[in-house]
mmCIF file of C-alpha atoms in Angstrom:
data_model
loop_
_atom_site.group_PDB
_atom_site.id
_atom_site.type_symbol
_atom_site.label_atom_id
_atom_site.label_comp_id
_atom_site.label_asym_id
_atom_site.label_seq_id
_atom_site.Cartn_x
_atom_site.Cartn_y
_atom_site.Cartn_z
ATOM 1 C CA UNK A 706 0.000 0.000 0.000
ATOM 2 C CA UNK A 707 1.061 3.341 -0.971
ATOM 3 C CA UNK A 708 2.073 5.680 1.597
ATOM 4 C CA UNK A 709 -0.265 7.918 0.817
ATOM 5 C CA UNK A 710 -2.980 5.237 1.038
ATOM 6 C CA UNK A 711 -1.903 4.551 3.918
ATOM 7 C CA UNK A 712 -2.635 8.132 5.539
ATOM 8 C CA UNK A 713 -5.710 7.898 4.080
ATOM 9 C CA UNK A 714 -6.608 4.879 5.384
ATOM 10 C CA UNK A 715 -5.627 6.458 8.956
ATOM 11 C CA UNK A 716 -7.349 9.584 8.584
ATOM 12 C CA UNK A 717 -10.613 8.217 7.712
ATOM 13 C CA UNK A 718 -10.454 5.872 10.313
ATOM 14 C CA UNK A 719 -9.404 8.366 13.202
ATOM 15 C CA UNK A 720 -12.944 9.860 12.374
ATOM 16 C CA UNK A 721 -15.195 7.084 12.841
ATOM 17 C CA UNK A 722 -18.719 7.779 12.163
ATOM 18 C CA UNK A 723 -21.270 6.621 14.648
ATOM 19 C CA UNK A 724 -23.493 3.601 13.189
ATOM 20 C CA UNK A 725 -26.782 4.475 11.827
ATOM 21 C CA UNK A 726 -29.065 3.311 14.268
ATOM 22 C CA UNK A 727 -32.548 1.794 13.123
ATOM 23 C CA UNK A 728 -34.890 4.522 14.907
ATOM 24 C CA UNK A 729 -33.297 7.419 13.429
ATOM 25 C CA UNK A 730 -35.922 9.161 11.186
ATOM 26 C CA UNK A 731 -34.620 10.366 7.600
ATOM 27 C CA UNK A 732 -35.150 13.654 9.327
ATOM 28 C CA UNK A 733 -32.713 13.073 11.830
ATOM 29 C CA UNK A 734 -30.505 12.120 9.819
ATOM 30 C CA UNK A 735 -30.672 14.923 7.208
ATOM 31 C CA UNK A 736 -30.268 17.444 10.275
ATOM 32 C CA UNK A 737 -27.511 15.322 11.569
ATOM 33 C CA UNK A 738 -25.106 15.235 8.752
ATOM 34 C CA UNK A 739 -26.312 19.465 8.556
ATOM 35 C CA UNK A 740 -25.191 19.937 12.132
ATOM 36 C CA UNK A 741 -22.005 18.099 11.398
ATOM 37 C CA UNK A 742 -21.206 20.396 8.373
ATOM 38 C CA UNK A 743 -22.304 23.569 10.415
ATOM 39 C CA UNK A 744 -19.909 22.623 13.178
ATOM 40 C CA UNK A 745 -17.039 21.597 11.271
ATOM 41 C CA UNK A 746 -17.194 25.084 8.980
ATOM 42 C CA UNK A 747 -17.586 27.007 12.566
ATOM 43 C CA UNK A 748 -14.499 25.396 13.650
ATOM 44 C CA UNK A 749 -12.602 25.794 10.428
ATOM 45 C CA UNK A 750 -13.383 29.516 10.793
ATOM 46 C CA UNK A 751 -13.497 30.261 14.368
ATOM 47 C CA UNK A 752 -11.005 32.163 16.596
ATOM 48 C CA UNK A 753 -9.882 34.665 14.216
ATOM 49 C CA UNK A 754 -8.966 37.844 14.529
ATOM 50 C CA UNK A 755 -9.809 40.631 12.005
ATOM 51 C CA UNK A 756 -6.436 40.322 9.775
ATOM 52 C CA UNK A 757 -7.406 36.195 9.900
ATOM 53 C CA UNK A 758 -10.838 37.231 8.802
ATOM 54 C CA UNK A 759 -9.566 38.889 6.027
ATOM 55 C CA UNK A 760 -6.258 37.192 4.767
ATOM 56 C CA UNK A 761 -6.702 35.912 1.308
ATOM 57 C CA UNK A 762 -4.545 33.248 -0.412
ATOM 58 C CA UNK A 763 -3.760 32.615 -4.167
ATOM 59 C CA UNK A 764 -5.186 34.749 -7.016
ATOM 60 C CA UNK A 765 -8.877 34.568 -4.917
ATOM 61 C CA UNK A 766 -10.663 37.484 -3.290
ATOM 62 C CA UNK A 767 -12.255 35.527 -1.082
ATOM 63 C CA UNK A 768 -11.736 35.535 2.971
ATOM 64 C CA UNK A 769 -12.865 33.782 5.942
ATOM 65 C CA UNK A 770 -14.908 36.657 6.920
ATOM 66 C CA UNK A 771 -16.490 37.001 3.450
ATOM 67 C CA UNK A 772 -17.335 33.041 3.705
ATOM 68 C CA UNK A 773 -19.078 32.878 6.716
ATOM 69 C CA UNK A 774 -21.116 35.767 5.897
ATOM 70 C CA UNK A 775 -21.922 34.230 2.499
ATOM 71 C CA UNK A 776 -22.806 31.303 4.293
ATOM 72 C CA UNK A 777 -24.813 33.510 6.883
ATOM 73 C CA UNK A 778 -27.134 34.991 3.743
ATOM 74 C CA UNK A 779 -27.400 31.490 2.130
ATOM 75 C CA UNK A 780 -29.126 29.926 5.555
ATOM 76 C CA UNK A 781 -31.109 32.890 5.373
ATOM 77 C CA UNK A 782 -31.717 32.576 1.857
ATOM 78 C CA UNK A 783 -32.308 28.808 1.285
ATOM 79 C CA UNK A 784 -34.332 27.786 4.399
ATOM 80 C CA UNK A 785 -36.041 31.099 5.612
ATOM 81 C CA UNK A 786 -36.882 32.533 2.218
ATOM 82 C CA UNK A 787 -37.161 29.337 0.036
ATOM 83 C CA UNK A 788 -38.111 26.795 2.466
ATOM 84 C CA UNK A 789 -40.610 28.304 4.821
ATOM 85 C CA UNK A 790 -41.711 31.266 3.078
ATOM 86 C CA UNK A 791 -40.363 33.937 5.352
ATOM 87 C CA UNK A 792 -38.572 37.425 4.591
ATOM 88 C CA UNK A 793 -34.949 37.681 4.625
ATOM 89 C CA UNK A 794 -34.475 39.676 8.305
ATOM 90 C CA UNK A 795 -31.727 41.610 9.378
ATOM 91 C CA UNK A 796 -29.203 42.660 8.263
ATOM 92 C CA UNK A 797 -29.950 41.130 4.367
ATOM 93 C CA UNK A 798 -33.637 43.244 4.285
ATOM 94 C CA UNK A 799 -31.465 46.384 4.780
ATOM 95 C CA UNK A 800 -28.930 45.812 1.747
ATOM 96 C CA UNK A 801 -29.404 46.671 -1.919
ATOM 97 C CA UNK A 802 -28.425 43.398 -3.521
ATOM 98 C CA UNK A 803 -28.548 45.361 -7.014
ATOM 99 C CA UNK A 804 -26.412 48.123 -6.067
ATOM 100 C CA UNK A 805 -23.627 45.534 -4.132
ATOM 101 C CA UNK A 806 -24.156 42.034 -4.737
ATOM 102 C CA UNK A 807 -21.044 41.086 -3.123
ATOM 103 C CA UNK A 808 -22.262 43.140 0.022
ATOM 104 C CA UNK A 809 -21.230 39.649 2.225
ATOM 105 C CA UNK A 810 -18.690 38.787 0.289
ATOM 106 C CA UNK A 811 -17.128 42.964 1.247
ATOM 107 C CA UNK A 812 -18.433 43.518 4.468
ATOM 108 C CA UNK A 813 -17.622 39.748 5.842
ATOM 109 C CA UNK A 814 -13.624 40.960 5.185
ATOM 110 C CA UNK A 815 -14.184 44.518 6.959
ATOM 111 C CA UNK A 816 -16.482 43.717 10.356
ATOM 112 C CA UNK A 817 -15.657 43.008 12.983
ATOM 113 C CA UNK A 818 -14.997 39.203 13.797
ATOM 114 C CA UNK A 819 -17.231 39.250 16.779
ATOM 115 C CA UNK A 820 -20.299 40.879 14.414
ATOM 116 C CA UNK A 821 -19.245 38.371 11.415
ATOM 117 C CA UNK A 822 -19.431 35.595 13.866
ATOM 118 C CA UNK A 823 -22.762 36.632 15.748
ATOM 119 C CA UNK A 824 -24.770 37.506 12.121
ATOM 120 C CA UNK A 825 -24.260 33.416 11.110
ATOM 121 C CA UNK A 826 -24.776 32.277 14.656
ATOM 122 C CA UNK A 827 -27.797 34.353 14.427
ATOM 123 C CA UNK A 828 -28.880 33.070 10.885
ATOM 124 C CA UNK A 829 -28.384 29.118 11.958
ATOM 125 C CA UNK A 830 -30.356 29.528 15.117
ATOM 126 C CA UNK A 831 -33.349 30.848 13.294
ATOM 127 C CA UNK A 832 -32.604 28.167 10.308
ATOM 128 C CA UNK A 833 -32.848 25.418 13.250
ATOM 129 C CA UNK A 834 -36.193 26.747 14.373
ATOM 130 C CA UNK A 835 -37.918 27.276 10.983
ATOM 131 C CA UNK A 836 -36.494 23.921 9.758
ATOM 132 C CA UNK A 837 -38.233 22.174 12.807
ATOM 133 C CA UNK A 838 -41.521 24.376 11.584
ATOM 134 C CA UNK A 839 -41.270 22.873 8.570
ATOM 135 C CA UNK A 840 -40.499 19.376 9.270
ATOM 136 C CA UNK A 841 -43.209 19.060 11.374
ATOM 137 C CA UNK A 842 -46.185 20.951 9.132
ATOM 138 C CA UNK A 843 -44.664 19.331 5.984
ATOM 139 C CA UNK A 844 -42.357 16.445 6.205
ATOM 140 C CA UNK A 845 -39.977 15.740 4.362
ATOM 141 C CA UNK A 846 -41.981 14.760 1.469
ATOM 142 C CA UNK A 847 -43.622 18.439 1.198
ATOM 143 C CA UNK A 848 -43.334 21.334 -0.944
ATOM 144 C CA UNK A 849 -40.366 24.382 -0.516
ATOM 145 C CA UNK A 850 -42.349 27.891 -0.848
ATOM 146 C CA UNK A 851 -40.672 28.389 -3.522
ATOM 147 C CA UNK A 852 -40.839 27.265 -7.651
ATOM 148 C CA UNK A 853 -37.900 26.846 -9.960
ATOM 149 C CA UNK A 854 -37.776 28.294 -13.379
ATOM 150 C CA UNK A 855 -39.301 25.559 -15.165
ATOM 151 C CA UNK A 856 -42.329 25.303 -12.832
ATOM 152 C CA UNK A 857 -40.901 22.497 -10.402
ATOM 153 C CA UNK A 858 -41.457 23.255 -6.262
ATOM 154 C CA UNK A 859 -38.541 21.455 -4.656
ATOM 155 C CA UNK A 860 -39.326 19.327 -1.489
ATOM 156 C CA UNK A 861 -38.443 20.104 1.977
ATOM 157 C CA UNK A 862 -35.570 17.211 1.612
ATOM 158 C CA UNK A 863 -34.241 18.634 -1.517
ATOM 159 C CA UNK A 864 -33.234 22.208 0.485
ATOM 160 C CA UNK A 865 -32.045 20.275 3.107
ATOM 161 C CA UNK A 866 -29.635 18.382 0.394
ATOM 162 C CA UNK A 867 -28.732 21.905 -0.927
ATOM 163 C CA UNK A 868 -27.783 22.967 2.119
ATOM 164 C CA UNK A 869 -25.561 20.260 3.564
ATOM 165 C CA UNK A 870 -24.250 20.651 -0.289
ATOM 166 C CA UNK A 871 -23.958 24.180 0.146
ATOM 167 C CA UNK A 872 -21.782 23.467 3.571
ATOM 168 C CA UNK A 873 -19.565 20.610 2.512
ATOM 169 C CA UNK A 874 -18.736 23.303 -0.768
ATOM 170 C CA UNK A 875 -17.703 26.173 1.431
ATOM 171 C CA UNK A 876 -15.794 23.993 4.345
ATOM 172 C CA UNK A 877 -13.551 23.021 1.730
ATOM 173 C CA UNK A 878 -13.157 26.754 0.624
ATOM 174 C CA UNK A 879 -12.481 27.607 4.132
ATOM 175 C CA UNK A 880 -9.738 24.225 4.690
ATOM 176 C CA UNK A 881 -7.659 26.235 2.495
ATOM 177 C CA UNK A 882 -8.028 29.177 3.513
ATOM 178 C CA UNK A 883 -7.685 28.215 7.193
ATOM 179 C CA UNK A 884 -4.091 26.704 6.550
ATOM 180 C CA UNK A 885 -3.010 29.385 4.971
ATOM 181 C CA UNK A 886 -3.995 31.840 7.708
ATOM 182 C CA UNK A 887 -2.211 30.147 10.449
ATOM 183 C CA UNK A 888 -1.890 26.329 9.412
ATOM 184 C CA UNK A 889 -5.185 24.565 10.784
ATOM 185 C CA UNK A 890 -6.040 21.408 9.174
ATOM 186 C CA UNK A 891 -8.449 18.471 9.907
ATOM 187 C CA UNK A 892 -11.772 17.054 8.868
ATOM 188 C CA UNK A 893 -13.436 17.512 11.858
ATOM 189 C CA UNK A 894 -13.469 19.908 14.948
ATOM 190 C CA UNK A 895 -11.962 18.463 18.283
ATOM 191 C CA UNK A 896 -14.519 16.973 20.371
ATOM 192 C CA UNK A 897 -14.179 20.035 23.023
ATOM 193 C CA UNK A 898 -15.091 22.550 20.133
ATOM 194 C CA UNK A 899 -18.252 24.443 20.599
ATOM 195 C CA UNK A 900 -20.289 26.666 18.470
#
């Protein structure tokens, strides 16, 4: 076996997964492997200080601070707006999209990291809730509130997918970035690690 078969071999099993138990609902499971990829792109992001938040690496724009206000504004707008039919809230109903539509992206690299940190705390805590709403009027089964282009309403499952998607996407953005800031690597946050 090649060496670096080997270390992969090692790494994945350093971070076992827990069996999938029989009583654990599709539901629970979709929020599970969510939760996982929320906590791991908190950890891969948290702790930083404002030049940290705003280091870039390569020929990319992007920062830490941009990502996880990205992120922030695509909780908001994939399972407030398009899932359960709700407005955006602060701060997104205050910013003109068509004037700045990288206002995240900008902003995320000039805040402060406690404010860039407490806008997607803010935004995940209010996904949880209207997720659970959701869930429990619709199931899994039932209709986003929202239609795609060529007349097709995803289901509640589908923005779920898109999300944990959306997450696994932008954690792998943020491994890079991370390392470059100040050498952090991993796949998964310590087991002390907190949101």
């Amino acid at each position: 076996m090649s060496e670096r078969l080997a270390m992969l071999r090692i790494m994945s099993e350093s971070t076992p997964q827990p069996p999938p138990s029989a009583t654990t609902s599709e539901a629970e499971s979709l929020l599970s492997v969510l939760e996982r990829n929320r906590r791991t792109f908190a950890w891969k992001t948290s702790g930083l200080d404002e030049a940290g938040l705003r280091a870039t690496t390569a020929a990319s724009s992007m920062t830490l601070g941009g990502l996880v206000k990205h992120v922030a504004l695509v909780e908001a707008d994939w399972l407030a707006v398009k899932l359960a039919g709700r407005e955006y809230g602060a701060p997104w109903n205050a910013v003109d999209f068509d004037a700045d539509p990288d206002w995240e992206w900008r902003t995320g690299a000039l805040d402060s990291p406690e404010d860039v940190y407490a806008v997607w705390r803010a935004a995940v805590e209010r996904s949880r809730e209207l997720v659970a709403e959701v869930i429990k009027e619709r199931g899994l089964d039932g209709p986003a509130s929202f239609t795609w282009p060529d007349g097709r309403i995803p289901s509640v499952r589908d923005m779920l997918l898109d999300m944990i998607e959306e997450y696994a996407r932008h954690t792998g953005h943020a491994d890079i970035l991370r390392e470059a800031v100040d050498g952090r690597v991993g796949e998964n946050a310590p087991k002390d690690f907190t949101v």
